[in-house]
Amino acid sequence: MRKKKSSVSALHEVEGVKQPLSTNDSSISKIKQKRREQPSESEFVTKILAGDISYLSRAITLVESTNPKHQQKSNAIIEQCLPHANKSVRIGITGVPGVGKSTFIEVFGKFYTSKGNKVAVLAIDPSSSVNKGSILGDKTRMEELVKDQNAYIRPSPSGNSLGGVAQKTRETIILCEAAGFDTIFIETVGVGQSETAVHSMVDFFLLLKLAGAGDELQGIKRGIIEMADAIVINKADENNIKQAELAKAEFARALHLYPPKESKWQPKVTTCSAFYNIGIDKIYELVQEYTSLTKVNGYFEKRRSEQNNYWLLETINQQLKTEFYTNKNVKKALKKYITDIENSKTTPFKAAQELLKLSKK
Ligand code: GDP
C-alpha cells in the first residue's frame, strides 16, 4: 500500500539507471584528461585570427591567470597576435554608478554592429576582487548586445591592484582586435583612479553625466574633464530634457576655458537618452569626426605609440614590484626591518637599501 502511494507522489524517485559497462574509470579519466589538455599556442592563434570566440575567451582566461605557465603561454599568444591587432577604435566610457553606462553601451554597441562593426566590451573594475564578482561589463546587464553575433562582452578581470587589472585588460584588447573586433569599448566606474588607467589605453574618452540642479561642475574632478573627448548628458528624456540642455550649455562653456588639446580636437558636449535610444547617432558621428581628424593630423598614431611606451614602463614597474615582494629573503626580512624602524634602530631609507640588496641575492 505504502509503495503504491509513493509511486504517484511528486516526490517519488525513479530507480537509478545502471552505468553502461563500457564507461569504466579509465575511460572517464581519459575524457577528463582530454578536457584539461590545452590547445597549443599556434592552435590558439589560428583560431583567434579566424574569429573563434570560444578560443578567444580561453586565451583571455590565460591572460587573467596568475599561474606563471599560463602567463608564459598567453604572452606567446599575444606576441603572435600583435601584428594583427591595432586596427580598431578604442573608446573609454566612464560615469558614476547609475548614470546609465550599461544601458548606453547596449544601444551604442547595437548602433555600431548595425553599421557592420564588430564590438568588444571590456571593463576595468579593480574593486571586483573585493566585491567577489564584477559589477562592470556584466553580461546580464546587456541582454540585447550579448545576443548579437557581432558583439563580445567580457567582465572585468579580478585583481588586487589597478595596475594589474589594467594590464590584463590591455592585453585582452590585443586579443580581441586580432579576433576581428574593430571597435573596443572599455567601461569603468567613475570613482577612484580607474579612469586614468582607461584613458591610458583608449583613443577616445567619453564621460557620461546626468543633469543636476544647475551646479554641474561641482564635485567633478578637473582631471576627468581634461581627459574627456566628449561629455554626454544621459537621460535627456521625459521631464529631464530642459535640465539636460542647461547642463550641456554649462559644460560647453566650461570646456572652452581649457587650453586646446594636443589632438587639436575641441571636446564636445551632447545629450542623449540611452533608454529611449535618442541621440546615439550624434555620438557615433563625434567619434567618427575625432578619428578622421586625428588620423589625418597624426595624433592617433602618436598617442598609441606613447601609450605603448607608457605600458612598457608600467609593466616593468609591476614586474619589479612583484619580484621584490615575493622574494623569499625580502619576505623574511621585511617584518624585522619594520620592527627595527619602529624601535628607531634604523631608518626607512637604510632599511629600504638593505632590503633591495637582499632581493638581488
Ligand atoms: P550604470 O550603473 O551606469 O551601468 O547604469 P544603468 O545602465 O544600470 O542604468 C541605471 C538606471 O538608469 C536603470 O534603471 C536604467 O534603466 C536607467 N536609465 C539608463 N539610461 C537612461 C535614460 O537614458 N533615460 C532614463 N530615463 N533612464 C535611464
Coordinates of C-alpha atoms and ligand atoms in Angstrom, one line a residue:
M1 CA 0.0 0.0 0.0
R2 CA 2.8 2.4 1.0
K3 CA 4.7 1.6 -2.1
K4 CA 1.8 2.4 -4.4
K5 CA 1.3 5.8 -2.7
S6 CA 4.9 6.8 -3.2
S7 CA 4.9 6.0 -6.9
V8 CA 2.2 8.6 -7.6
S9 CA 3.7 11.2 -5.3
A10 CA 5.7 14.0 -6.9
L11 CA 8.4 13.1 -4.5
H12 CA 8.7 9.6 -6.0
E13 CA 12.2 8.9 -7.2
V14 CA 12.8 6.8 -10.3
E15 CA 15.1 4.0 -9.7
G16 CA 18.6 4.8 -10.9
V17 CA 19.8 3.5 -14.3
K18 CA 22.8 1.2 -14.1
Q19 CA 26.0 2.5 -15.6
P20 CA 26.7 1.0 -19.0
L21 CA 29.6 -1.4 -18.9
S22 CA 31.7 0.5 -21.4
T23 CA 32.1 3.5 -19.1
N24 CA 34.8 2.4 -16.8
D25 CA 37.1 4.5 -14.7
S26 CA 39.9 4.6 -17.1
S27 CA 37.8 6.0 -20.0
I28 CA 36.4 8.7 -17.7
S29 CA 39.8 9.8 -16.6
K30 CA 40.9 9.8 -20.3
I31 CA 38.0 12.2 -21.1
K32 CA 38.9 14.4 -18.2
Q33 CA 42.5 14.5 -19.2
K34 CA 41.5 15.4 -22.8
R35 CA 39.3 18.2 -21.4
R36 CA 42.2 19.5 -19.4
E37 CA 44.6 19.5 -22.3
Q38 CA 45.3 23.0 -23.6
P39 CA 45.4 23.7 -27.3
S40 CA 48.9 24.6 -28.5
E41 CA 49.9 28.2 -28.9
S42 CA 49.7 28.1 -32.7
E43 CA 46.3 26.5 -32.4
F44 CA 45.1 29.3 -30.2
V45 CA 46.5 31.9 -32.6
T46 CA 44.9 30.3 -35.7
K47 CA 41.5 30.1 -34.1
I48 CA 41.6 33.6 -32.7
L49 CA 42.6 35.0 -36.1
A50 CA 39.7 33.1 -37.6
G51 CA 37.4 34.9 -35.1
D52 CA 36.7 31.8 -32.9
I53 CA 35.1 33.3 -29.8
S54 CA 35.5 30.3 -27.6
Y55 CA 39.3 30.2 -28.2
L56 CA 39.3 34.0 -27.7
S57 CA 37.7 33.5 -24.3
R58 CA 40.0 30.7 -23.3
A59 CA 43.0 32.9 -24.3
I60 CA 41.7 35.7 -22.2
T61 CA 41.4 33.3 -19.3
L62 CA 45.1 32.5 -19.7
V63 CA 45.9 36.2 -19.7
E64 CA 43.9 36.6 -16.5
S65 CA 45.5 33.7 -14.8
T66 CA 48.2 34.2 -12.1
N67 CA 49.8 30.8 -12.9
P68 CA 53.3 31.5 -14.4
K69 CA 52.8 28.7 -17.0
H70 CA 49.6 30.3 -18.2
Q71 CA 51.2 33.7 -18.4
Q72 CA 54.1 32.3 -20.4
K73 CA 51.6 30.8 -22.9
S74 CA 49.4 33.9 -23.0
N75 CA 52.5 36.1 -23.7
A76 CA 53.4 33.9 -26.6
I77 CA 49.8 34.0 -28.0
I78 CA 49.7 37.8 -27.6
E79 CA 53.0 38.2 -29.4
Q80 CA 51.8 36.3 -32.4
C81 CA 48.5 38.2 -32.4
L82 CA 50.2 41.6 -32.2
P83 CA 50.8 42.0 -36.0
H84 CA 47.0 41.5 -36.4
A85 CA 46.0 43.9 -33.7
N86 CA 45.8 47.7 -33.6
K87 CA 43.2 48.1 -36.3
S88 CA 40.4 49.3 -34.2
V89 CA 39.0 52.3 -32.4
R90 CA 39.2 52.1 -28.7
I91 CA 36.6 54.0 -26.7
G92 CA 36.7 54.5 -23.0
I93 CA 33.3 55.1 -21.3
T94 CA 33.1 56.3 -17.7
G95 CA 30.5 57.7 -15.3
V96 CA 29.2 57.2 -11.8
P97 CA 27.1 54.2 -10.9
G98 CA 23.5 54.7 -12.1
V99 CA 24.4 57.2 -14.9
G100 CA 23.3 54.6 -17.4
K101 CA 26.6 53.1 -18.6
S102 CA 25.3 49.6 -19.4
T103 CA 22.1 51.0 -20.9
F104 CA 24.2 53.3 -23.1
I105 CA 26.8 50.6 -24.0
E106 CA 24.0 48.4 -25.1
V107 CA 22.4 50.9 -27.5
F108 CA 25.7 52.3 -28.6
G109 CA 27.1 48.9 -29.2
K110 CA 24.0 47.9 -31.2
F111 CA 24.4 51.1 -33.3
Y112 CA 27.9 50.1 -34.2
T113 CA 27.0 46.5 -35.1
S114 CA 24.1 47.8 -37.2
K115 CA 26.8 49.7 -39.2
G116 CA 28.7 46.4 -39.7
N117 CA 31.2 46.8 -37.0
K118 CA 32.3 44.2 -34.5
V119 CA 32.2 45.4 -30.9
A120 CA 34.1 44.0 -27.9
V121 CA 33.1 45.4 -24.5
L122 CA 35.7 45.1 -21.8
A123 CA 35.8 46.6 -18.3
I124 CA 38.2 47.8 -15.6
D125 CA 37.0 47.4 -12.1
P126 CA 39.7 46.9 -9.6
S127 CA 37.1 46.6 -6.8
S128 CA 35.6 43.4 -8.3
S129 CA 38.1 41.2 -6.4
V130 CA 36.9 42.7 -3.1
N131 CA 33.2 42.5 -4.0
K132 CA 33.7 39.0 -5.2
G133 CA 32.3 39.4 -8.6
S134 CA 32.4 42.1 -11.3
I135 CA 29.9 44.9 -11.5
L136 CA 31.1 46.0 -14.9
G137 CA 30.9 44.5 -18.3
D138 CA 28.3 42.2 -16.8
K139 CA 26.5 40.2 -19.5
T140 CA 23.3 40.2 -17.6
R141 CA 23.2 44.0 -17.8
M142 CA 23.4 44.0 -21.6
E143 CA 20.8 41.5 -22.7
E144 CA 20.4 42.6 -26.3
L145 CA 24.1 43.1 -27.0
V146 CA 25.0 39.8 -25.6
K147 CA 22.8 38.1 -28.2
D148 CA 24.4 40.0 -31.0
Q149 CA 26.7 37.8 -33.1
N150 CA 29.0 40.8 -33.7
A151 CA 29.5 41.7 -30.1
Y152 CA 31.6 40.2 -27.4
I153 CA 31.3 41.1 -23.7
R154 CA 33.9 40.3 -21.1
P155 CA 33.6 41.3 -17.5
S156 CA 36.5 43.0 -15.7
P157 CA 39.3 40.7 -14.7
S158 CA 39.8 40.5 -10.9
G159 CA 42.9 41.6 -9.2
N160 CA 44.3 43.4 -6.2
S161 CA 45.9 46.3 -7.9
L162 CA 44.5 48.6 -10.5
G163 CA 47.8 48.3 -12.4
G164 CA 47.5 44.6 -12.7
V165 CA 43.8 44.7 -13.7
A166 CA 44.5 47.4 -16.3
Q167 CA 47.4 45.4 -17.8
K168 CA 45.2 42.4 -18.3
T169 CA 42.6 44.5 -20.0
R170 CA 45.2 46.0 -22.3
E171 CA 46.4 42.5 -23.3
T172 CA 42.8 41.5 -23.8
I173 CA 42.3 44.4 -26.2
I174 CA 45.1 42.9 -28.4
L175 CA 43.5 39.5 -28.5
C176 CA 40.0 41.0 -29.3
E177 CA 41.5 43.0 -32.1
A178 CA 43.3 40.0 -33.5
A179 CA 39.9 38.2 -33.5
G180 CA 38.5 40.9 -35.7
F181 CA 36.8 43.3 -33.3
D182 CA 37.2 46.7 -34.8
T183 CA 35.5 48.7 -32.0
I184 CA 36.5 48.2 -28.4
F185 CA 34.6 49.7 -25.5
I186 CA 36.3 49.9 -22.2
E187 CA 33.9 50.7 -19.3
T188 CA 34.9 51.9 -15.9
V189 CA 33.1 53.3 -13.0
G190 CA 33.6 56.9 -12.3
V191 CA 35.3 56.7 -9.0
G192 CA 38.9 56.4 -8.0
Q193 CA 41.9 56.1 -10.3
S194 CA 40.4 53.7 -12.9
E195 CA 39.6 56.5 -15.4
T196 CA 43.2 57.3 -15.7
A197 CA 44.0 53.7 -16.4
V198 CA 41.3 53.5 -19.1
H199 CA 42.4 56.8 -20.6
S200 CA 45.9 55.4 -21.0
M201 CA 44.6 52.7 -23.3
V202 CA 41.9 54.3 -25.4
D203 CA 41.7 56.6 -28.4
F204 CA 38.5 58.4 -27.4
F205 CA 37.4 59.1 -23.9
L206 CA 33.7 59.6 -23.2
L207 CA 32.3 60.8 -20.0
L208 CA 28.6 60.1 -19.2
K209 CA 26.9 62.6 -16.9
L210 CA 23.5 63.4 -15.5
A211 CA 21.9 66.8 -15.4
G212 CA 21.8 68.0 -11.9
A213 CA 20.5 71.1 -10.2
G214 CA 22.5 73.6 -12.2
D215 CA 25.8 73.1 -10.4
E216 CA 27.1 70.6 -12.9
L217 CA 30.7 71.3 -12.4
Q218 CA 30.7 70.8 -8.7
G219 CA 32.1 67.6 -7.4
I220 CA 33.6 66.6 -10.7
K221 CA 37.3 66.1 -10.8
R222 CA 39.1 68.5 -13.0
G223 CA 41.4 65.8 -14.3
I224 CA 38.4 63.9 -15.7
I225 CA 37.1 66.9 -17.6
E226 CA 40.6 67.3 -19.1
M227 CA 40.6 63.7 -20.2
A228 CA 37.2 63.8 -21.9
D229 CA 36.9 64.0 -25.7
A230 CA 33.1 64.1 -25.3
I231 CA 30.8 64.7 -22.4
V232 CA 27.4 63.1 -22.9
I233 CA 24.5 64.1 -20.7
N234 CA 22.4 60.9 -20.5
K235 CA 18.7 60.6 -19.5
A236 CA 17.8 63.6 -21.6
D237 CA 14.2 62.4 -21.8
E238 CA 10.8 62.8 -20.1
N239 CA 10.9 65.7 -17.7
N240 CA 14.6 66.0 -17.8
I241 CA 15.1 67.4 -21.3
K242 CA 15.3 71.1 -20.3
Q243 CA 17.8 70.4 -17.5
A244 CA 19.9 68.3 -19.7
E245 CA 20.1 71.2 -22.2
L246 CA 21.1 73.6 -19.4
A247 CA 23.8 71.2 -18.3
K248 CA 25.0 70.8 -21.8
A249 CA 25.4 74.6 -22.1
E250 CA 27.3 74.8 -18.8
F251 CA 29.7 72.0 -19.7
A252 CA 30.3 73.5 -23.1
R253 CA 31.2 76.9 -21.6
A254 CA 33.5 75.2 -19.1
L255 CA 35.3 73.2 -21.8
H256 CA 36.1 76.3 -23.7
L257 CA 38.1 77.5 -20.7
Y258 CA 40.5 74.6 -21.0
P259 CA 43.6 75.0 -23.2
P260 CA 43.5 73.4 -26.7
K261 CA 44.3 69.7 -26.7
E262 CA 47.4 68.3 -28.5
S263 CA 45.0 66.3 -30.6
K264 CA 43.6 69.7 -31.9
W265 CA 40.2 68.2 -31.1
Q266 CA 37.8 70.5 -29.3
P267 CA 35.9 68.3 -26.8
K268 CA 32.2 68.2 -27.5
V269 CA 29.1 68.1 -25.2
T270 CA 25.9 66.4 -26.3
T271 CA 22.8 64.9 -24.8
C272 CA 21.2 61.5 -25.3
S273 CA 18.7 59.1 -23.9
A274 CA 20.2 55.7 -23.8
F275 CA 16.9 54.3 -22.5
Y276 CA 14.8 55.7 -25.4
N277 CA 17.6 55.4 -27.9
I278 CA 17.7 59.1 -28.7
G279 CA 20.9 61.0 -29.8
I280 CA 23.1 57.9 -30.1
D281 CA 23.8 58.6 -33.8
K282 CA 25.2 62.0 -32.9
I283 CA 27.7 60.4 -30.5
Y284 CA 28.7 57.9 -33.2
E285 CA 29.3 60.9 -35.6
L286 CA 31.5 62.6 -32.9
V287 CA 33.7 59.5 -32.7
Q288 CA 34.0 59.4 -36.5
E289 CA 34.9 63.1 -36.7
Y290 CA 37.5 62.6 -34.0
T291 CA 39.2 59.6 -35.6
S292 CA 39.2 61.3 -39.0
L293 CA 40.8 64.4 -37.6
T294 CA 43.4 62.7 -35.5
K295 CA 44.3 60.2 -38.2
V296 CA 45.0 63.0 -40.7
N297 CA 47.0 65.1 -38.2
G298 CA 49.0 62.2 -37.0
Y299 CA 47.8 62.4 -33.4
F300 CA 46.1 59.0 -33.4
E301 CA 49.3 57.1 -34.2
K302 CA 51.4 59.3 -31.9
R303 CA 49.1 58.7 -29.0
R304 CA 49.1 54.9 -29.5
S305 CA 52.9 54.8 -29.6
E306 CA 53.0 57.0 -26.4
Q307 CA 50.6 54.6 -24.8
N308 CA 52.9 51.7 -25.7
N309 CA 55.8 53.4 -24.1
Y310 CA 53.8 54.0 -21.0
W311 CA 52.7 50.4 -20.8
L312 CA 56.3 49.2 -21.3
L313 CA 57.4 51.1 -18.3
E314 CA 54.3 50.3 -16.3
T315 CA 54.8 46.6 -16.9
I316 CA 58.4 46.8 -15.8
N317 CA 57.3 48.6 -12.6
Q318 CA 54.7 46.0 -11.9
Q319 CA 57.1 43.1 -12.6
L320 CA 59.8 44.6 -10.4
K321 CA 57.4 45.2 -7.6
T322 CA 56.0 41.6 -7.8
E323 CA 59.5 40.1 -7.9
F324 CA 60.6 42.2 -4.9
Y325 CA 57.7 41.5 -2.7
T326 CA 57.5 37.7 -3.5
N327 CA 61.3 37.3 -2.9
K328 CA 61.9 34.9 -0.1
N329 CA 64.7 36.9 1.5
V330 CA 62.6 40.1 1.4
K331 CA 59.6 38.4 2.8
K332 CA 61.6 37.1 5.7
A333 CA 63.4 40.3 6.5
L334 CA 60.7 42.9 5.9
K335 CA 59.0 42.3 9.3
K336 CA 62.3 42.6 11.1
Y337 CA 63.1 45.9 9.4
I338 CA 59.6 47.3 10.2
T339 CA 60.2 46.5 13.9
D340 CA 63.6 48.0 13.7
I341 CA 62.2 51.2 12.3
E342 CA 59.6 51.3 15.0
N343 CA 62.3 50.9 17.6
S344 CA 64.4 53.6 16.0
K345 CA 67.2 51.1 15.3
T346 CA 67.3 52.0 11.6
T347 CA 65.9 54.5 9.2
P348 CA 63.3 53.6 6.4
F349 CA 65.9 54.7 3.8
K350 CA 68.7 52.5 5.1
A351 CA 66.2 49.6 5.6
A352 CA 65.0 50.0 2.0
Q353 CA 68.6 49.9 0.7
E354 CA 69.3 46.7 2.6
L355 CA 66.0 45.1 1.5
L356 CA 66.7 45.9 -2.1
K357 CA 70.2 44.4 -1.8
L358 CA 68.7 41.3 -0.2
S359 CA 66.2 40.9 -3.1
K360 CA 69.1 40.5 -5.5
K361 CA 70.7 37.7 -3.6
Ligands
GDP1 P1 25.2 52.1 -14.8 O1 25.2 51.8 -13.3 O2 25.9 53.4 -15.1 O3 25.6 51.0 -15.6 O4 23.6 52.4 -15.1 P2 22.5 51.5 -15.8 O5 22.7 51.4 -17.2 O6 22.4 50.3 -15.0 O7 21.2 52.4 -15.5 C1 20.8 52.8 -14.2 C2 19.3 53.1 -14.3 O8 19.0 54.3 -15.1 C3 18.5 52.0 -14.9 O9 17.3 51.9 -14.2 C4 18.2 52.4 -16.3 O10 17.0 51.9 -16.8 C5 18.1 54.0 -16.2 N1 18.5 54.6 -17.4 C6 19.6 54.4 -18.1 N2 19.6 55.2 -19.2 C7 18.5 56.0 -19.1 C8 18.0 57.0 -19.9 O11 18.5 57.4 -21.0 N3 16.8 57.6 -19.5 C9 16.2 57.2 -18.4 N4 15.0 57.8 -18.1 N5 16.6 56.2 -17.6 C10 17.8 55.6 -17.9

